[in-house]
XYZ file of C-alpha atoms in Angstrom:
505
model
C -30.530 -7.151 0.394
C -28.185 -4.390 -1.001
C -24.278 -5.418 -1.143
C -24.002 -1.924 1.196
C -27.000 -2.541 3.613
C -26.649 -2.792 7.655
C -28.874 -6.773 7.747
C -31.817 -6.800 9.281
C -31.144 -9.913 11.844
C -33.199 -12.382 12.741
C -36.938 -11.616 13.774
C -37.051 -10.433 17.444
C -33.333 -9.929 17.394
C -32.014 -6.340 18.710
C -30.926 -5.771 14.974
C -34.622 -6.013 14.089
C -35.741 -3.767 16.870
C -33.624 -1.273 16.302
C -35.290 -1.402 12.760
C -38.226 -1.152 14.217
C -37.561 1.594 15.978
C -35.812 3.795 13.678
C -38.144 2.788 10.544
C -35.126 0.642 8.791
C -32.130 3.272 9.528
C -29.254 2.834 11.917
C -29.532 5.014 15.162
C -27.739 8.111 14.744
C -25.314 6.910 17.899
C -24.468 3.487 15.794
C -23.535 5.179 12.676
C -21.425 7.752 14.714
C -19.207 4.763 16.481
C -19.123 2.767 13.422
C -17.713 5.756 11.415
C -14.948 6.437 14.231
C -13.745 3.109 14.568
C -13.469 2.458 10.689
C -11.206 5.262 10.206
C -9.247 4.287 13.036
C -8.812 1.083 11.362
C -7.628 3.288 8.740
C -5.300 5.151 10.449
C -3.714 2.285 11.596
C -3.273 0.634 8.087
C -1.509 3.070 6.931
C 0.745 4.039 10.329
C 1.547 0.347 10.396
C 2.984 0.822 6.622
C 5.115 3.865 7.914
C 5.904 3.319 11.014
C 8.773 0.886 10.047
C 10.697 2.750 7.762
C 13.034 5.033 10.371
C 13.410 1.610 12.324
C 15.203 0.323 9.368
C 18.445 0.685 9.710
C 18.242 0.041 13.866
C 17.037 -3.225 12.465
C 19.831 -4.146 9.927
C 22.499 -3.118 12.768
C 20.698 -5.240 15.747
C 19.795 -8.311 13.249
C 22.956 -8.519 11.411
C 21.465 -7.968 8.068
C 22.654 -6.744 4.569
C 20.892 -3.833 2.499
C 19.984 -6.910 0.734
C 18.403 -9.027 3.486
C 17.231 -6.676 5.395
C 14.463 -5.279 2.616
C 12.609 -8.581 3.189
C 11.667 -6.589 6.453
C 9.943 -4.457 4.383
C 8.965 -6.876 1.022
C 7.522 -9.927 3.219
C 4.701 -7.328 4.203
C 4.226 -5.806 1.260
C 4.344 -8.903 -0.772
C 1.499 -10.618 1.842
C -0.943 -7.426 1.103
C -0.435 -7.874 -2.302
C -1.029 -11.816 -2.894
C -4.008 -11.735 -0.807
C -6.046 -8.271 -1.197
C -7.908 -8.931 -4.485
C -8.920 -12.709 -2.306
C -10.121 -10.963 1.038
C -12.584 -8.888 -0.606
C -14.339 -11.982 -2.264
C -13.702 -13.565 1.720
C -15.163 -10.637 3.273
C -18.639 -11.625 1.371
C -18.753 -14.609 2.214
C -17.992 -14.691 5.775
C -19.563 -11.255 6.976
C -17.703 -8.183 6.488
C -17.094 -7.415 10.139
C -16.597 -10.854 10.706
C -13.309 -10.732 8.578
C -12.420 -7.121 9.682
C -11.786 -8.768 13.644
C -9.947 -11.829 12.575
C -7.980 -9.036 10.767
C -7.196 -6.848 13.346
C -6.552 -9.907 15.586
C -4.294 -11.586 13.290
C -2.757 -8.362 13.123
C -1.576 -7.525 16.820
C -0.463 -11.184 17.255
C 2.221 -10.700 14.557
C 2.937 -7.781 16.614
C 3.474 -9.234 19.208
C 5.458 -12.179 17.510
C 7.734 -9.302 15.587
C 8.093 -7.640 19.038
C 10.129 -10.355 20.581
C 11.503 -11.710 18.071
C 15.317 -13.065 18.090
C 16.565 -13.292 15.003
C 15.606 -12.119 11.019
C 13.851 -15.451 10.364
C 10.991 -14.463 12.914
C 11.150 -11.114 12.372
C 10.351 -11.399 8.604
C 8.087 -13.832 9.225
C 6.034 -11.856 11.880
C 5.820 -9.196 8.956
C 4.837 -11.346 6.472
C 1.700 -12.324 9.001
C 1.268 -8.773 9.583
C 0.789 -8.129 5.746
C -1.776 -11.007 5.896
C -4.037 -9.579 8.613
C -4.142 -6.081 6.863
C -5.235 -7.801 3.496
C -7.519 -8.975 5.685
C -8.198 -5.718 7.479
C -8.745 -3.264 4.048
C -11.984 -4.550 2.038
C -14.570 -4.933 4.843
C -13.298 -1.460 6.338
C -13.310 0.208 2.753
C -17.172 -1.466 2.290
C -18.081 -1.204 5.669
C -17.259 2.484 5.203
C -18.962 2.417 2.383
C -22.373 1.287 3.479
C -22.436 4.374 6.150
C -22.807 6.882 3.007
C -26.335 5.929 1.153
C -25.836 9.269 -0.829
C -23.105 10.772 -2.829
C -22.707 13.921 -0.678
C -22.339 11.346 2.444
C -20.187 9.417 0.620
C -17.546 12.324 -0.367
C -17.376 13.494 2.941
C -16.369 9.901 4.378
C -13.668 9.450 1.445
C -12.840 12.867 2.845
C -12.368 11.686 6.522
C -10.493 8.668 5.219
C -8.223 10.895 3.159
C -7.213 12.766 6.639
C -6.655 9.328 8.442
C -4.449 8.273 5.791
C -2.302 11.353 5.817
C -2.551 12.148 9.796
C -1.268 7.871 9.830
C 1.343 8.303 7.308
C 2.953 11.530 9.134
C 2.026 10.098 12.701
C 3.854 7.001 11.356
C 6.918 8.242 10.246
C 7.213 10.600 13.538
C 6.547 7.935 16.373
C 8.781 5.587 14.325
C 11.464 7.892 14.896
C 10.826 8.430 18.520
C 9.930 5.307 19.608
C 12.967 3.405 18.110
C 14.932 6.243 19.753
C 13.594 5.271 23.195
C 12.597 1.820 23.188
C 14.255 0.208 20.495
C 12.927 -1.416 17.062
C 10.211 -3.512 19.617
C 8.839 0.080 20.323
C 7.268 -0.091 16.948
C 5.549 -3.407 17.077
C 4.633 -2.935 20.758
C 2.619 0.256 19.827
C 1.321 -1.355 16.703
C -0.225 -4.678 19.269
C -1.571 -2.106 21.729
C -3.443 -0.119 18.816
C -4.377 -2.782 16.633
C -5.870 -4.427 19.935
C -7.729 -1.232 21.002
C -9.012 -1.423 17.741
C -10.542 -5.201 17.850
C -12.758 -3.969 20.831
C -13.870 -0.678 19.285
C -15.182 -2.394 16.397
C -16.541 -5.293 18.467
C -18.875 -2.183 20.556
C -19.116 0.357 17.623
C -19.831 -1.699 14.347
C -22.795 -3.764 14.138
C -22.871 -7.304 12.946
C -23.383 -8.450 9.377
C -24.691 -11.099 7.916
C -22.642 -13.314 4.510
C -24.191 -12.129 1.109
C -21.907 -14.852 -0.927
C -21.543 -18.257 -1.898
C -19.191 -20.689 -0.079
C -15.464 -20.605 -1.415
C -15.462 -24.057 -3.788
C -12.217 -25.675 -4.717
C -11.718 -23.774 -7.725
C -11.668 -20.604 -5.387
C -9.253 -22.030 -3.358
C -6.987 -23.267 -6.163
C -6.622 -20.028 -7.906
C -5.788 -18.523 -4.458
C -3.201 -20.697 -3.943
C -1.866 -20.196 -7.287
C -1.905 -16.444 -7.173
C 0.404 -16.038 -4.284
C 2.462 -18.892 -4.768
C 3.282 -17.714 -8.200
C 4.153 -14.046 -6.781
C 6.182 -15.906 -3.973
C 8.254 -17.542 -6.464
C 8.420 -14.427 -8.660
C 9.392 -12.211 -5.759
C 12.053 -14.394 -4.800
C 13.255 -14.862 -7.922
C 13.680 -11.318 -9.129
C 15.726 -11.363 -5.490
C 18.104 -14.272 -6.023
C 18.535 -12.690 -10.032
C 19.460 -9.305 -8.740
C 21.784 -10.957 -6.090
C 23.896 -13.300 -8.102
C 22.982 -12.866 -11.497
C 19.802 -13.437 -14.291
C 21.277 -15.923 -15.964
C 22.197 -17.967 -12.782
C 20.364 -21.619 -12.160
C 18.557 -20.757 -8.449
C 17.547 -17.322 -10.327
C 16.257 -19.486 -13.422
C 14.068 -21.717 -11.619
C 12.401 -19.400 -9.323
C 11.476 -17.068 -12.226
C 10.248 -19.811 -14.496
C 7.767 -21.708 -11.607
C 6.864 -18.149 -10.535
C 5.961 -17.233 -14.212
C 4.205 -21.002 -14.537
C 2.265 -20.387 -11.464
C 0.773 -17.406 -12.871
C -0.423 -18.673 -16.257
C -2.242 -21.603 -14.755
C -3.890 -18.949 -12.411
C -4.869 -16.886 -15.056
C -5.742 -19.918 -17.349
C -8.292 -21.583 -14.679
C -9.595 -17.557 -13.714
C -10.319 -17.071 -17.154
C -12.547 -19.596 -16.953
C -14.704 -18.695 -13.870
C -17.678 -17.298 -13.870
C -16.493 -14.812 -11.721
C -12.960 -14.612 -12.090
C -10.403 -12.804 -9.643
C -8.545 -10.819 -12.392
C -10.714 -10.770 -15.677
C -7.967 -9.840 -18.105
C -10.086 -7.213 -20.050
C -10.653 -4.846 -17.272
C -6.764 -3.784 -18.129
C -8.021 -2.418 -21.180
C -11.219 -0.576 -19.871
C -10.329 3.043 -19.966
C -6.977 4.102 -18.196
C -6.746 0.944 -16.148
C -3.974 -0.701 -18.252
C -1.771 3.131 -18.194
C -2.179 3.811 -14.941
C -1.806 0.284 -13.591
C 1.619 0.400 -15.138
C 2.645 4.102 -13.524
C 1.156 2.991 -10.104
C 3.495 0.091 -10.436
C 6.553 2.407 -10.463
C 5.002 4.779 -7.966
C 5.007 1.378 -5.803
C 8.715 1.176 -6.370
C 9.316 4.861 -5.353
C 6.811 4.609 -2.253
C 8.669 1.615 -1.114
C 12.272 1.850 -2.360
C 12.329 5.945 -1.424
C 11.656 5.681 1.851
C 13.711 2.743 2.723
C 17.203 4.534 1.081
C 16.253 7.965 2.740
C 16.051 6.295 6.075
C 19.681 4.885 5.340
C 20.655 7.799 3.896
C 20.144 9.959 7.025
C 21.334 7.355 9.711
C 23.721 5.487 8.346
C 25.245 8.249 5.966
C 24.512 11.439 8.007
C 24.538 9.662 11.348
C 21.333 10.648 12.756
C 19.794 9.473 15.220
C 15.751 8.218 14.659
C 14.145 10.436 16.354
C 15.689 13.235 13.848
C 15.539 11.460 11.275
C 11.660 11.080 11.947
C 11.320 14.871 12.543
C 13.158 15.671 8.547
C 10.722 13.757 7.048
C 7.713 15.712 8.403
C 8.359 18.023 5.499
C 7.647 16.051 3.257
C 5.554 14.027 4.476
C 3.729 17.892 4.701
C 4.365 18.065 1.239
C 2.538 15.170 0.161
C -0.310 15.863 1.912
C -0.291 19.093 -0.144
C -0.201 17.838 -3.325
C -2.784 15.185 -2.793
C -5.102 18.073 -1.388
C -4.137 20.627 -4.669
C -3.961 17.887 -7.427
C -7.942 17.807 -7.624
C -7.971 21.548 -8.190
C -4.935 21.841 -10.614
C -6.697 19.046 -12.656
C -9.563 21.213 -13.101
C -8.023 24.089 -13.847
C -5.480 22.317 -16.402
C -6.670 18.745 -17.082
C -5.813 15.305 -15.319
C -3.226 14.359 -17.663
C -0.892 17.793 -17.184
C -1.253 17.688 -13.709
C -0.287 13.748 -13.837
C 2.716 14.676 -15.742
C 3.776 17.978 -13.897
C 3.685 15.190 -10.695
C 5.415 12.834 -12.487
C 8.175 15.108 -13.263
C 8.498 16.845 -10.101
C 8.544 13.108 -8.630
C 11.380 12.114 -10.716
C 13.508 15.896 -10.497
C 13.579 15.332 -6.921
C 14.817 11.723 -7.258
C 17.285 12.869 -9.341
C 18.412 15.476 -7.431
C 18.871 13.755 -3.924
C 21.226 11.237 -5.839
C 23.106 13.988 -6.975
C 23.453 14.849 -3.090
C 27.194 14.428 -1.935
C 26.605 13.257 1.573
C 28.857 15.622 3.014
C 26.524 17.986 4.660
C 23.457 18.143 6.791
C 20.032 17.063 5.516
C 18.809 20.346 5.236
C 21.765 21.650 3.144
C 21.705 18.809 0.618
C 18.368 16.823 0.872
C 15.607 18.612 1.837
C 14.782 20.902 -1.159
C 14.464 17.238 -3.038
C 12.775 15.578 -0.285
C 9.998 18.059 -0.680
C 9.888 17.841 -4.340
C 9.877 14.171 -3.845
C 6.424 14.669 -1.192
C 4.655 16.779 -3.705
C 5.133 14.686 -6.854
C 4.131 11.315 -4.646
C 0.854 12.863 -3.386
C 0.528 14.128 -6.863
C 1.259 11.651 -9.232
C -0.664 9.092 -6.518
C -4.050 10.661 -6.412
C -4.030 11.050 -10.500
C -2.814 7.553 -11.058
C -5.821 6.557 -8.729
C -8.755 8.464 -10.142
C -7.098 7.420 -13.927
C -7.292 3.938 -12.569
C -10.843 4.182 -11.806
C -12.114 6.120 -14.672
C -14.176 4.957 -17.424
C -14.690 1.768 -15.229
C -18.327 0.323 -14.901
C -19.906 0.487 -11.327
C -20.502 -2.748 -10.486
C -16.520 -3.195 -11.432
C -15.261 -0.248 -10.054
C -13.807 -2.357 -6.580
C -12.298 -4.436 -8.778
C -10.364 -1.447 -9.995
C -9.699 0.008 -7.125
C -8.102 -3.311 -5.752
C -5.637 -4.041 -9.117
C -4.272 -0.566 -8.507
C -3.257 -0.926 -4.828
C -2.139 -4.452 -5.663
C -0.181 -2.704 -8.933
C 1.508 -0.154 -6.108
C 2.199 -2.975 -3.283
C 4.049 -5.632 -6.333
C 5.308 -2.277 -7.441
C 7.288 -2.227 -4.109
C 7.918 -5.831 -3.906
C 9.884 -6.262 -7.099
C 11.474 -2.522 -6.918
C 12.628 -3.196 -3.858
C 14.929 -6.532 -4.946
C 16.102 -4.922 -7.821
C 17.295 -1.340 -5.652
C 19.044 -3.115 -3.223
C 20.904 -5.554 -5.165
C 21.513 -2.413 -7.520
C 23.086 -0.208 -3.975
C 24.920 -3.342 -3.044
C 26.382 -3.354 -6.023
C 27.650 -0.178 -6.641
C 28.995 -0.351 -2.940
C 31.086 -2.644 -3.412
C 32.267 -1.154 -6.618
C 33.152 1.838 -4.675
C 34.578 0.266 -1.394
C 37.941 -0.161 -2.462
C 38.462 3.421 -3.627
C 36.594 5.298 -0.429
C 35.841 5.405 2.975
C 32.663 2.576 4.356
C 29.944 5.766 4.527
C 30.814 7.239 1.523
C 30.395 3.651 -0.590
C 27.102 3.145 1.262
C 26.131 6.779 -0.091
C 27.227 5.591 -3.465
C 25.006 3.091 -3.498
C 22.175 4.690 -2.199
C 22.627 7.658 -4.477
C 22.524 4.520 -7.497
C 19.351 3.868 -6.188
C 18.011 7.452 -6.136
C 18.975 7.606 -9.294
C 17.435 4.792 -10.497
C 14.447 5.584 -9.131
C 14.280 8.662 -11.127
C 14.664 6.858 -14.027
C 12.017 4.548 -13.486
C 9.636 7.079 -13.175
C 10.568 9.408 -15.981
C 10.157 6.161 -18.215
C 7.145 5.006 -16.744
C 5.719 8.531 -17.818
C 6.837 7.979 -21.101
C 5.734 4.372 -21.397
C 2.207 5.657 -19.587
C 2.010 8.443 -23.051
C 3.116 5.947 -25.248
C -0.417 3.534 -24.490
C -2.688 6.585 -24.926
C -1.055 7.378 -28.116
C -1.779 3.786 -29.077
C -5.175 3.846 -27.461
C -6.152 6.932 -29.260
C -4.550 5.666 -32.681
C -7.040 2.447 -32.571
C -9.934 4.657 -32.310
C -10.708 4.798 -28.416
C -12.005 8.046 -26.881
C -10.053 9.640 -24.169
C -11.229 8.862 -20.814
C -11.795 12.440 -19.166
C -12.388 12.454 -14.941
C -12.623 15.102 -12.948
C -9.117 14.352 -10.761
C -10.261 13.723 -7.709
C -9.329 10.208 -6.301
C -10.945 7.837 -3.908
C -8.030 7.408 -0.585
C -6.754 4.147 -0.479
C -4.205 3.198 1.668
């Protein structure tokens, strides 16, 4: 049986009927439902990514937390995603695709639920680390139940297509409800609307997307021991690079965390080495522009993750607005990313994929520079939204030509495998970016405290971490030119694609 194929069932069975009937196909009905409730499932993914990031600062003021403490709100998710993507997509073979998809979802509005009422930060981050875990759970099967609905490559273009428009139509509907329902309802608004959609969901794809039966072996213990190693050496490492940024590198706590987290990771990648089918081969890195772009979709990680929590911030606790208008000054940009992830397929073919990588690049990082040039004195549209739109069309930019570059030159039957390092690369990205930022803002708040008013120290620190953020990805561009010089030096043709890039979340 194909790796993409609806199962036939069991003789007699309504599956094999339907076969019967419809000379092997799907019914045109099936497909239809199927197709709507997987990019719903999309859509949600990537609102529940968004959706958070006005409710931010509401958070920090009702939990009691520091810059510091409170980006666990948004690492614990990001960090859960992250450890356990590349894992669910082996899972999601073994135990049935759809299978996995509902324990997903399910998973998913209980943590909702949990993070809804919770009391204090403890639960709170907890709830999102559990919501991280049921999207890991939630992305392969939709991405390869998706998949299966498009036996051709025309079919299969216009369902990356649709799934393009969820992720956008999510990532603005995010960003705007956010707003408004933290306005109205509080922080619970957020997770309350997340539980009711995730759980709308679960009996959409329970009606609309037929059963499937396991096409892999049974997890054995070697399976289970690299899993465990893999996220609790990113655990460690994440918490380390937190505890080093907080109180210093060289400081014992700091130390030990790093050095486990670093230990974890070579035994995983010792005993996957050894596999027959390993989680991470280690050569795939230098298969065409996986390596490069691997290492630029790491800092794009850090922007994605990092921007958007010191904007939010910026405009409350800086500019004092409310969510709700907060919410409504991102549209534009959010507008603006959508447009440069539509135009960068077309200015790659009328340039080539590497000029319109670096013209994102370097509109990402002007605009990063520029809003930490802004005073803080104004209103957002005097001082921050000129940037913020730079800073919309460089991400959709930079993000679909880091994708397609991260894809390219890639065998078939390894092409998922490349498609899953990347949005792992972007999710650690954030993890790691995000514990270096805000022990970076702290920092310089404190610095400035003594000299200024309260706002205008927080602003210093956030415009640090603007700053910073620049920088990252200005070097990463440079760092990213630097390995194709080196690649090209040692003999390797370029890898040329065509620029346009497969949505992932």
């Amino acid at each position: 049986m194909s790796r993409y194929a609806w199962p036939a069932g069991r003789p007699g069975s309504p599956c094999r009927r339907e076969e019967r009937e419809q000379g092997g196909h799907e019914r045109p009905g099936t497909t239809r439902s199927s197709l709507v409730a997987l990019i719903a499932v999309q859509f949600l993914v990537v609102f529940s990514a968004s959706v958070i990031n006005i409710a931010v600062p509401s958070i920090g003021e009702s939990m009691g937390l520091s810059s510091v403490g409170l980006s666990w709100v948004i690492s614990a998710y990001v960090l859960a995603v992250a450890a356990l993507l590349l894992l669910a997509g082996r899972v999601s073979d073994i135990v049935g695709r759809r299978r996995l998809l509902l324990a997903g979802l399910a998973l998913f509005a209980g943590a909702s639920v949990m993070a809804a009422f919770a009391g204090d930060a403890g639960t709170l981050i907890t709830a999102r680390a559990v919501q991280g875990v049921g999207i890991a759970l939630v992305e392969p099967p939709m991405l390869s139940l998706l998949i299966s609905l498009a036996p051709t490559r025309t079919q299969r273009s216009r369902i990356l297509g649709l799934l393009g428009a969820a992720a956008a139509f999510g990532g603005g509907a995010g960003v705007v409800l956010g707003g408004l329902l933290t306005q109205a309802m509080g922080w619970q608004g957020i997770f309350h609307a997340t539980a009711l959609l995730s759980l709308l969901l679960v009996l959409a794809c329970v009606r609309g997307v037929p059963a499937d039966a396991p096409v892999g072996r049974g997890l054995c213990r070697r399976d289970v021991e690299c899993a465990v190693l893999l996220v609790a050496g990113l655990v460690a490492l994440s918490y380390g690079v937190t505890e080093a940024a907080g109180s210093g590198w060289t400081r014992p706590p700091a130390l030990v965390l790093l050095g486990a987290g670093a230990a974890l990771l070579a035994v995983f990648l010792a005993l996957d080495r050894r596999r027959n089918r390993p989680l991470v081969p280690l050569r795939i890195f230098t298969t065409g522009s996986v390596g490069a772009a691997d290492l630029g979709m790491i800092a794009l990680g850090t922007v994605a993750t990092g921007g958007l929590f010191f904007l939010a911030l910026y405009q409350q606790r800086v500019l004092g607005y409310e969510p709700g208008v907060s919410a409504l000054w991102q549209v534009p940009m959010s507008a603006a990313a959508v447009t440069g992830s539509t135009m960068a397929p077309r200015l790659a073919r009328r340039t080539s994929p590497r000029t319109t990588l670096r013209a994102g690049q370097a509109t990402l990082a002007a605009g990063l520079l520029w809003l930490g040039r802004a005073p803080g004195e104004g209103s957002f549209a005097q001082e921050a939204l000129a940037p913020s739109l730079l800073i919309g069309a460089g991400l959709g930019i930079t993000f679909v030509q880091l994708t397609q570059a991260a894809t390219a030159g890639v065998p078939a039957h390894e092409s998922g495998l490349a498609s899953g390092l990347v949005r792992t690369a972007r999710m650690m990205g954030g993890v790691f970016g995000m514990a270096v930022l805000t022990s970076l803002a702290a920092t310089r708040t404190i610095a400035a405290g003594s000299a200024t008013s309260e706002v205008q120290a927080l602003h210093a620190g956030n415009q640090a971490a603007f700053t910073a953020l620049g920088l990252i990805i200005a070097v990463s561009a440079v760092l990213m030119a630097a390995a194709r010089r080196s690649s090209a030096s040692a003999g390797k043709p370029p890898v040329e694609y065509d620029g346009a890039a497969t949505p992932t979340a």
